[in-house]
Short mmCIF file of C-alpha atoms in Angstrom, two decimals:
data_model
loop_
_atom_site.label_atom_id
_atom_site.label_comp_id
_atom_site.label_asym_id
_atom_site.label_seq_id
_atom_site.Cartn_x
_atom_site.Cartn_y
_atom_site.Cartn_z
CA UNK A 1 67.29 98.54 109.74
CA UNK A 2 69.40 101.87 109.61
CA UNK A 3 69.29 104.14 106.83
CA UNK A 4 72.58 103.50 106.06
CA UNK A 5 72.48 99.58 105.42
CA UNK A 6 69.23 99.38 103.98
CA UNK A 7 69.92 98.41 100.00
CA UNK A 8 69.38 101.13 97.53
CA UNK A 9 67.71 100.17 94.43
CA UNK A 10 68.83 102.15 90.97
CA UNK A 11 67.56 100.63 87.53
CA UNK A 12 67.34 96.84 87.91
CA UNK A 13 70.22 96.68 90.03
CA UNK A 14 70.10 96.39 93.91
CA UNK A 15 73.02 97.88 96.03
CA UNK A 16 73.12 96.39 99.13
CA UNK A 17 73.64 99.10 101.08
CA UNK A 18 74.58 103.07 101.31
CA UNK A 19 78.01 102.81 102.32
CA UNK A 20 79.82 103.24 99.48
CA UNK A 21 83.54 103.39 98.18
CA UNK A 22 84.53 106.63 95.94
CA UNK A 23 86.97 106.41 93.33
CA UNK A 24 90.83 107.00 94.89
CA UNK A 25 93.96 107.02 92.62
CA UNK A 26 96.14 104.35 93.92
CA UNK A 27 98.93 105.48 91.12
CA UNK A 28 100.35 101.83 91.00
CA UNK A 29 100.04 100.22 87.33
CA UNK A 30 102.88 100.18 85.00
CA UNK A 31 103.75 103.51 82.92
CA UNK A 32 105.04 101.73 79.88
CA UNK A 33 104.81 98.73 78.10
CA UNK A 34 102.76 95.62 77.77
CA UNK A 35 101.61 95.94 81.11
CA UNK A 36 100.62 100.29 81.01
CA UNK A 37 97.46 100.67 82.88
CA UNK A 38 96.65 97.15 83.41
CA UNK A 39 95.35 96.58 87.51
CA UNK A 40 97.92 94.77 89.57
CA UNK A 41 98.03 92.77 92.60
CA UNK A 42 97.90 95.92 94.82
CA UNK A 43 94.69 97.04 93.00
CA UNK A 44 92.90 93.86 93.31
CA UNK A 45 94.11 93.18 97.39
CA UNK A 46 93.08 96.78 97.62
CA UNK A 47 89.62 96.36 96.26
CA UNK A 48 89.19 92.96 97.91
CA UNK A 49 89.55 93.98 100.88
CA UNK A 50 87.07 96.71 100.96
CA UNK A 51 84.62 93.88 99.42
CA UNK A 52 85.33 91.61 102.57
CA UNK A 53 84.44 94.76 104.64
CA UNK A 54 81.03 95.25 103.45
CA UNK A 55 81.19 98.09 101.62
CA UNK A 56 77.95 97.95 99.37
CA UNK A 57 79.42 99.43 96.05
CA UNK A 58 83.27 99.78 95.17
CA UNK A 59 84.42 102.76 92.44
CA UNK A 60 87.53 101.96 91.13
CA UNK A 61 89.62 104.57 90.46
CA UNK A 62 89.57 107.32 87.65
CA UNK A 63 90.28 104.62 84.75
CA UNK A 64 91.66 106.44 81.30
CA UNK A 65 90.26 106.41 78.22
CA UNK A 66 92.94 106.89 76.36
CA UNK A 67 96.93 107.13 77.29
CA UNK A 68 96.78 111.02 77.19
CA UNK A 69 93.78 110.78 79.74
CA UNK A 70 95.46 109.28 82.31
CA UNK A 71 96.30 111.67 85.30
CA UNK A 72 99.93 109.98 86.08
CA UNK A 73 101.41 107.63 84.13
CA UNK A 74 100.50 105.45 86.76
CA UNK A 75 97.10 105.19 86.83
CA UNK A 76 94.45 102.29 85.37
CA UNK A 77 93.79 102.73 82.17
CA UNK A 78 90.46 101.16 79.71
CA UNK A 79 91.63 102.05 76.35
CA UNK A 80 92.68 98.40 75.41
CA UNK A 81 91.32 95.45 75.36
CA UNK A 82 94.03 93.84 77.25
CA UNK A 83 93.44 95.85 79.93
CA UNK A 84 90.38 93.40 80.88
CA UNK A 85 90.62 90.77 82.11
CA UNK A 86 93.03 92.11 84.98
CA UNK A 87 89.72 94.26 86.15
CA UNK A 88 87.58 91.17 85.28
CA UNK A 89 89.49 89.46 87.95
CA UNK A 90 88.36 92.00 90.98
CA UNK A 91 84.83 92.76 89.22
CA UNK A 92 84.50 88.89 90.13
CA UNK A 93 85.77 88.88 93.63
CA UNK A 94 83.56 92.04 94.67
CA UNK A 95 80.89 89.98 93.54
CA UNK A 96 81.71 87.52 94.99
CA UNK A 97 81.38 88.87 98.68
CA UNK A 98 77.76 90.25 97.60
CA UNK A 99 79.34 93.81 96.95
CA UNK A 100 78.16 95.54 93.51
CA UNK A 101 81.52 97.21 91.47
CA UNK A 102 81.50 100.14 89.98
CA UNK A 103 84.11 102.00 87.43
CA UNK A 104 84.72 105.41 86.97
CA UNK A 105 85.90 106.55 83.84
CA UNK A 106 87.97 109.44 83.25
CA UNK A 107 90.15 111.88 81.33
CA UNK A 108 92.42 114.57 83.10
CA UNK A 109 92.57 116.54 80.21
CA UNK A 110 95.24 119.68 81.34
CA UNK A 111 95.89 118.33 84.69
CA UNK A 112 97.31 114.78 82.85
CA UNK A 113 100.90 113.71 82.79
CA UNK A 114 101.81 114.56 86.25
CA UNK A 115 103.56 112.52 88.97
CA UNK A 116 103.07 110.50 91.95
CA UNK A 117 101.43 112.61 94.92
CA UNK A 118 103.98 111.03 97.19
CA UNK A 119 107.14 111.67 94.61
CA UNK A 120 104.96 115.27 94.83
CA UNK A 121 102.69 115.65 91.88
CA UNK A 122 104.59 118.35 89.83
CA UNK A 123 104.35 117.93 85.75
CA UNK A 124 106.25 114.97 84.03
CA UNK A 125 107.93 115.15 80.96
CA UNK A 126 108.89 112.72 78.10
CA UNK A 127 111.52 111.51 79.93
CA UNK A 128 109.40 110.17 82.91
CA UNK A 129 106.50 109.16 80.66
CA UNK A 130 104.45 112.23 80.23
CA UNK A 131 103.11 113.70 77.66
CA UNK A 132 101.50 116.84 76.33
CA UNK A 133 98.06 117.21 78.07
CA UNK A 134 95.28 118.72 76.14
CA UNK A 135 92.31 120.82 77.02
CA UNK A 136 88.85 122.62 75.81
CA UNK A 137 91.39 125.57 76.00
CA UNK A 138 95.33 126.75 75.90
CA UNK A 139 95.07 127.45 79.57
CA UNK A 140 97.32 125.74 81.95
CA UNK A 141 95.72 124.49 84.88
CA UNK A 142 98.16 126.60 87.30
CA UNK A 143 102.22 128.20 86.89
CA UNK A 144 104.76 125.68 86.14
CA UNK A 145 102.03 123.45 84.61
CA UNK A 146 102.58 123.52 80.52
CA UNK A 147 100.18 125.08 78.29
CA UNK A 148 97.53 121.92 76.75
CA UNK A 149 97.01 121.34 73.40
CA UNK A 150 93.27 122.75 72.45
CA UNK A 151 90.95 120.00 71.10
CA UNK A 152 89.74 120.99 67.65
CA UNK A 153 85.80 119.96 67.46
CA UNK A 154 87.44 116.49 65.69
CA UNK A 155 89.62 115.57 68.51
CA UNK A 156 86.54 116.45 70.76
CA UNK A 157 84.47 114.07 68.63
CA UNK A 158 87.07 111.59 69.02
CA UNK A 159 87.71 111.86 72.78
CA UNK A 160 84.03 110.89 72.89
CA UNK A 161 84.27 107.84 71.07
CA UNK A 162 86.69 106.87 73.59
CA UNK A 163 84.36 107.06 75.95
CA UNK A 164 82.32 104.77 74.38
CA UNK A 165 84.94 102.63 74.04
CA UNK A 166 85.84 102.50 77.76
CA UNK A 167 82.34 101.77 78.78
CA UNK A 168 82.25 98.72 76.60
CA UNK A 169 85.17 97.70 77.92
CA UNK A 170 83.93 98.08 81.21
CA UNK A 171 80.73 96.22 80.51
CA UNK A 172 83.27 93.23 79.28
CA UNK A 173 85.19 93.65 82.35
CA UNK A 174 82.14 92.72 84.52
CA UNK A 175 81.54 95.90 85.98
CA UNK A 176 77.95 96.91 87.01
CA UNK A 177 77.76 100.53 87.78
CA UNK A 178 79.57 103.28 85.38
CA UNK A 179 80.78 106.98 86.47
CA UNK A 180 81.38 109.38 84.05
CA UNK A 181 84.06 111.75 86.37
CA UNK A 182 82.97 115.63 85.79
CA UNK A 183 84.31 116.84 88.85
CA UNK A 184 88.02 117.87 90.20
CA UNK A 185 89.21 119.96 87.23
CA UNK A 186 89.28 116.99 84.76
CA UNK A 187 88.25 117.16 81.14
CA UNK A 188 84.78 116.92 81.57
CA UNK A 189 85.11 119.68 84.56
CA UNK A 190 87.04 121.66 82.22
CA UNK A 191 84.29 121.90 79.38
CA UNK A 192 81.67 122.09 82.08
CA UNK A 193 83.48 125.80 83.87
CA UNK A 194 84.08 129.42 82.32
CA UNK A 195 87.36 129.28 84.44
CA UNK A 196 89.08 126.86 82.19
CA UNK A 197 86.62 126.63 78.48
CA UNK A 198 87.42 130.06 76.88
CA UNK A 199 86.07 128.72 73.53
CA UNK A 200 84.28 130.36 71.39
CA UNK A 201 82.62 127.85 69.05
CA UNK A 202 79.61 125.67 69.71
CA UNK A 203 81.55 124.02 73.01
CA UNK A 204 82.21 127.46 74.42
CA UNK A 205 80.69 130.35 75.56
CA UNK A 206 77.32 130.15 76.85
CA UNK A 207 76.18 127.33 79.73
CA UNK A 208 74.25 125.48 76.90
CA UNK A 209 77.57 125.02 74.99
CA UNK A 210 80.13 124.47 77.99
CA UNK A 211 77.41 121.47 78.94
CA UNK A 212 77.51 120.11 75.56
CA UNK A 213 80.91 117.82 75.72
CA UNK A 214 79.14 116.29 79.13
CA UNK A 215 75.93 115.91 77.31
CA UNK A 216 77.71 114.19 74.43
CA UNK A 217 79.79 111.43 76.57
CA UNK A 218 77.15 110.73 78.95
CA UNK A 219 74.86 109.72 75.58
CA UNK A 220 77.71 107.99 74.03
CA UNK A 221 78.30 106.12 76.96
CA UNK A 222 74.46 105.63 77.81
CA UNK A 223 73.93 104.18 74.16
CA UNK A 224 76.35 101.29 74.89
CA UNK A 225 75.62 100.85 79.14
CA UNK A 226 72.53 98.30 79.18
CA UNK A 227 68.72 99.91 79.99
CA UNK A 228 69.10 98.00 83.61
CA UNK A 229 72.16 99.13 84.92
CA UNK A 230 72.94 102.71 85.63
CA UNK A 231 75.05 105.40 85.17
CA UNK A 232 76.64 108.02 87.71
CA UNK A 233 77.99 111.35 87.76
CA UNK A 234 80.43 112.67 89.73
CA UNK A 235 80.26 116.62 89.87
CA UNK A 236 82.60 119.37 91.77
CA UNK A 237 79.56 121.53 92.59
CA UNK A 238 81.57 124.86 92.75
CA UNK A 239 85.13 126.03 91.54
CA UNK A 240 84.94 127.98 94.95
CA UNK A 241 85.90 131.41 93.27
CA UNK A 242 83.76 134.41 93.72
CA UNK A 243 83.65 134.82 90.18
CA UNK A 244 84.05 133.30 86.92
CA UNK A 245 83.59 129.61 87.60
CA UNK A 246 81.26 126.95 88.12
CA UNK A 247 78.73 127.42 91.13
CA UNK A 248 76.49 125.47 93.18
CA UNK A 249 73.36 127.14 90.55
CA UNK A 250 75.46 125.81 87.67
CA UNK A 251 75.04 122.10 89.50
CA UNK A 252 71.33 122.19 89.93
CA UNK A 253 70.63 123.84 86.76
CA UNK A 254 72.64 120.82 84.97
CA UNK A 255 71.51 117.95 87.42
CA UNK A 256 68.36 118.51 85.93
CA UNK A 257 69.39 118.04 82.32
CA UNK A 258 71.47 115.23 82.68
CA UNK A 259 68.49 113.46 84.38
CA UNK A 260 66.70 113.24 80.78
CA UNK A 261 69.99 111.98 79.59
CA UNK A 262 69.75 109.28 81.50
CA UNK A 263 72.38 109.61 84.73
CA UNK A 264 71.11 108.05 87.34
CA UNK A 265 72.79 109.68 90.30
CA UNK A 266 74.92 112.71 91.09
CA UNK A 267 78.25 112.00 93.16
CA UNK A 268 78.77 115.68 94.49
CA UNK A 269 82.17 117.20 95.39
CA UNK A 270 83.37 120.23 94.96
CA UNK A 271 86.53 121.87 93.56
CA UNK A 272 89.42 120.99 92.10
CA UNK A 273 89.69 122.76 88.65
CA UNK A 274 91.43 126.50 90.20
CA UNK A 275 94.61 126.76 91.80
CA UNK A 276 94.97 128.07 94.90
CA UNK A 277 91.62 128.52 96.40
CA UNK A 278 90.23 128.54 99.80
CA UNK A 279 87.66 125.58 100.52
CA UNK A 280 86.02 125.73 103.95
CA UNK A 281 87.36 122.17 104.43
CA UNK A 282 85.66 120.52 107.76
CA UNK A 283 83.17 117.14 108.75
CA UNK A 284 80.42 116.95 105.99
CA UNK A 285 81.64 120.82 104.13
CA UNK A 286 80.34 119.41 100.63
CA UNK A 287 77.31 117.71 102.23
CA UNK A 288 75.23 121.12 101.48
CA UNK A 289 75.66 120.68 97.80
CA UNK A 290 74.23 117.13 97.62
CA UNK A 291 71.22 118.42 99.68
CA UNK A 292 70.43 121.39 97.25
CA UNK A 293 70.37 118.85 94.22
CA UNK A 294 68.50 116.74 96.00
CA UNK A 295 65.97 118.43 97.30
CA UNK A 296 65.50 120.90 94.09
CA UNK A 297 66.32 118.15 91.44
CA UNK A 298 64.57 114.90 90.71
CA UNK A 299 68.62 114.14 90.75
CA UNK A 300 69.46 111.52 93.63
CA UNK A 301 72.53 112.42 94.81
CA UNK A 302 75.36 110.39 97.31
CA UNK A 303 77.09 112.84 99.87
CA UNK A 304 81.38 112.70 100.19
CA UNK A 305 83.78 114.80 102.18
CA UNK A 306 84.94 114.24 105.47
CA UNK A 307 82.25 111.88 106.53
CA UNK A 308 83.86 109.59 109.14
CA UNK A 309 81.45 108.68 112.07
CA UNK A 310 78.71 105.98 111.43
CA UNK A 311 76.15 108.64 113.23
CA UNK A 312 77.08 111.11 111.32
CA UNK A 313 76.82 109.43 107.97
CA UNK A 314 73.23 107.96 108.99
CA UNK A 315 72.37 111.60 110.32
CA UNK A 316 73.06 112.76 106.79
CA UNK A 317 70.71 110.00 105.12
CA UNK A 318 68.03 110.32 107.60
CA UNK A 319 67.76 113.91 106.85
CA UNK A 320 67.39 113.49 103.32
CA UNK A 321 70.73 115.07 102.33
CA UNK A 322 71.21 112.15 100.30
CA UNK A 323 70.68 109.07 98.95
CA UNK A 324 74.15 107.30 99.33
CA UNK A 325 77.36 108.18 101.38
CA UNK A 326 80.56 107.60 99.74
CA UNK A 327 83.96 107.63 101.75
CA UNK A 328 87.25 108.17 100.31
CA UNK A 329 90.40 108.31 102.97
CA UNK A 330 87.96 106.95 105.74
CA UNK A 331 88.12 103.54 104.11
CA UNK A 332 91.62 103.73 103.22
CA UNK A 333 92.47 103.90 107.29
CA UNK A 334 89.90 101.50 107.65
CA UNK A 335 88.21 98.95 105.34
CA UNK A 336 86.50 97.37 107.36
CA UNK A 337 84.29 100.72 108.15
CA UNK A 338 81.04 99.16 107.19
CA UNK A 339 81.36 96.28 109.57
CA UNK A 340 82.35 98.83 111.82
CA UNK A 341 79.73 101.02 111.26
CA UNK A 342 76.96 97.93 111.22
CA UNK A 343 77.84 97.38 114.89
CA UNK A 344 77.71 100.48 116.02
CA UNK A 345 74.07 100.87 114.50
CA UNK A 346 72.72 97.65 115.35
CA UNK A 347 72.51 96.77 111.87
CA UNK A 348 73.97 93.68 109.85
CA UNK A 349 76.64 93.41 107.20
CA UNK A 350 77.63 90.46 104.76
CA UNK A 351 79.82 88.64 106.68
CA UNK A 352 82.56 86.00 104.91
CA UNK A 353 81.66 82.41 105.85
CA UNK A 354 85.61 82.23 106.69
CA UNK A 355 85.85 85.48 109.54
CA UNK A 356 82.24 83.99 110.82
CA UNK A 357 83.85 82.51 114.10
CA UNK A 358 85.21 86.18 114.54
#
């Protein structure tokens, strides 16, 4: 048995394996409506395949707590409860093809109410469904992006709640792994960095109070998430600026203290909340990061960022880089990459009675 398809055991829940899908926008549910944010046939044919390829554990993507949290107007949203049983339907078929799903849940906070990547992601206003995005801070997220509304310490309380909310929801909706998403520049992101929280109340300020918003959803959510099933974390290590931001010391430093809140495992990326940076993008770039919380945390961590080769994603485990590998594009060009990957490795992979013959 490989590293990479032996099962991975968090809480009372088995995974059963390390190959793992990360959360991807598929900006495809409804913008207004009866039917805003509620999963489609695209998102459940895109999930179910992935299931019928073996992948162990399938994130959903960055599902809003609240309309104003949504990145596009076009993404899933968990603020309703009519926005179920649509997710209920894929948390059942992922099951049912021994995979385990997971949800993230998110809030863009200043980057929300933009458009499709594809119709080229630029701001949205009322009169394509946007809205006024808000923020720890009055501080667009880059020119030509509007100025957010800054959270008083109630809205902050409130945004929280919604939280909550979501991960009850998500419970409802079948799902068996939550991820709060603190990485990419979202709201979480945004508390968590100096680059975008210039408060100067008990949320700003020192790294104490820029971790408090994350410390306060993760407990709100981990009050309502059941004792056996666990809760993820998914981090952008480093703003990549020289100064001013979040760094790779920042990361370790809170890996540690959200481990005695109760996350279970750090999903480390990198970047996302400064405009126009330079990231030394190339095979396994943010790999480093997961290996430092690793190996100085009692965080385990999965790896993401151009890992594409079964070798190379087992090389990665077997060196103790991480725990888990999670692939983004790779399993949009292919999702059958674990069945793939099994092959190559000499290792096995939950095979549907119905492609047996193949």
């Amino acid at each position: 048995m490989t590293e990479l398809f032996t099962p991975y055991k968090l809480r009372d829940l088995t995974i059963p394996n390390r190959v793992w899908m990360a959360a991807m926008c598929q900006y495809s549910a409804a913008p207004e409506g009866p039917e805003t944010g509620v999963a489609t046939d695209w998102h459940f044919a895109h999930y179910a395949a992935r299931a019928v390829g073996g992948t162990g554990l399938i994130i959903t993507e960055a599902t809003a707590v609240s309309p104003e949290g949504r990145i596009s107007p076009y993404d899933l949203g968990i603020w309703d409860d009519a926005q179920v049983s649509a997710l209920r339907k894929i948390t059942d078929f992922v099951k049912s093809q021994g995979g385990i799903p997971g949800i993230q849940i998110a809030h863009s906070g200043r980057k929300g109410s933009t458009d499709r990547p594809w119709k080229g992601g630029a701001p949205v206003g009322a009169d394509e469904h946007g809205w006024q995005p808000v923020a720890p801070s009055a501080v667009p997220f880059d020119d030509g992006h509007p100025v957010p509304h800054e959270l008083t310490t109630d809205e902050i309380a409130g945004v929280v709640g919604q939280f909550a909310d979501a991960a009850r929801r998500a419970l409802a909706a079948g799902f068996q792994v939550a991820e709060v998403h603190g990485a990419h520049g979202y709201l979480v992101g945004q508390f968590l960095s100096p680059h975008s929280n210039k408060r100067t109340d008990e949320y700003g300020g020192s790294f104490e109070n820029r971790a408090r918003f994350a410390l306060e959803v993760v407990d709100a959510i981990r009050a309502v998430w059941p004792d056996d099933l666990p809760l993820f974390f998914r981090i952008s290590a480093t703003d990549w600026l020289e100064e001013g931001g979040w760094t790779a010391d920042d990361t370790v430093r809170l890996a540690t203290l959200l481990r005695d809140h109760g996350i279970d495992l750090f999903d480390v990326s990198t970047g996302g909340n400064a405009a126009g940076v330079r990231i030394p993008v190339g095979p396994s770039y943010q790999v480093p990061f997961s290996s430092r919380v690793k190996n100085e945390t009692p965080m385990p961590t999965a790896a993401v960022g151009l890992i594409t080769e079964p070798e190379q994603a087992e090389k990665i485990l077997a060196s103790g880089e991480a725990d888990a590998i999670l692939l983004g594009r790779e399993l949009l060009r292919d999702p059958y990459w674990a069945r793939h990957a099994a092959r190559e490795l000499g290792a096995e992979v939950y095979t549907p009675s119905q492609y047996g013959r193949a």
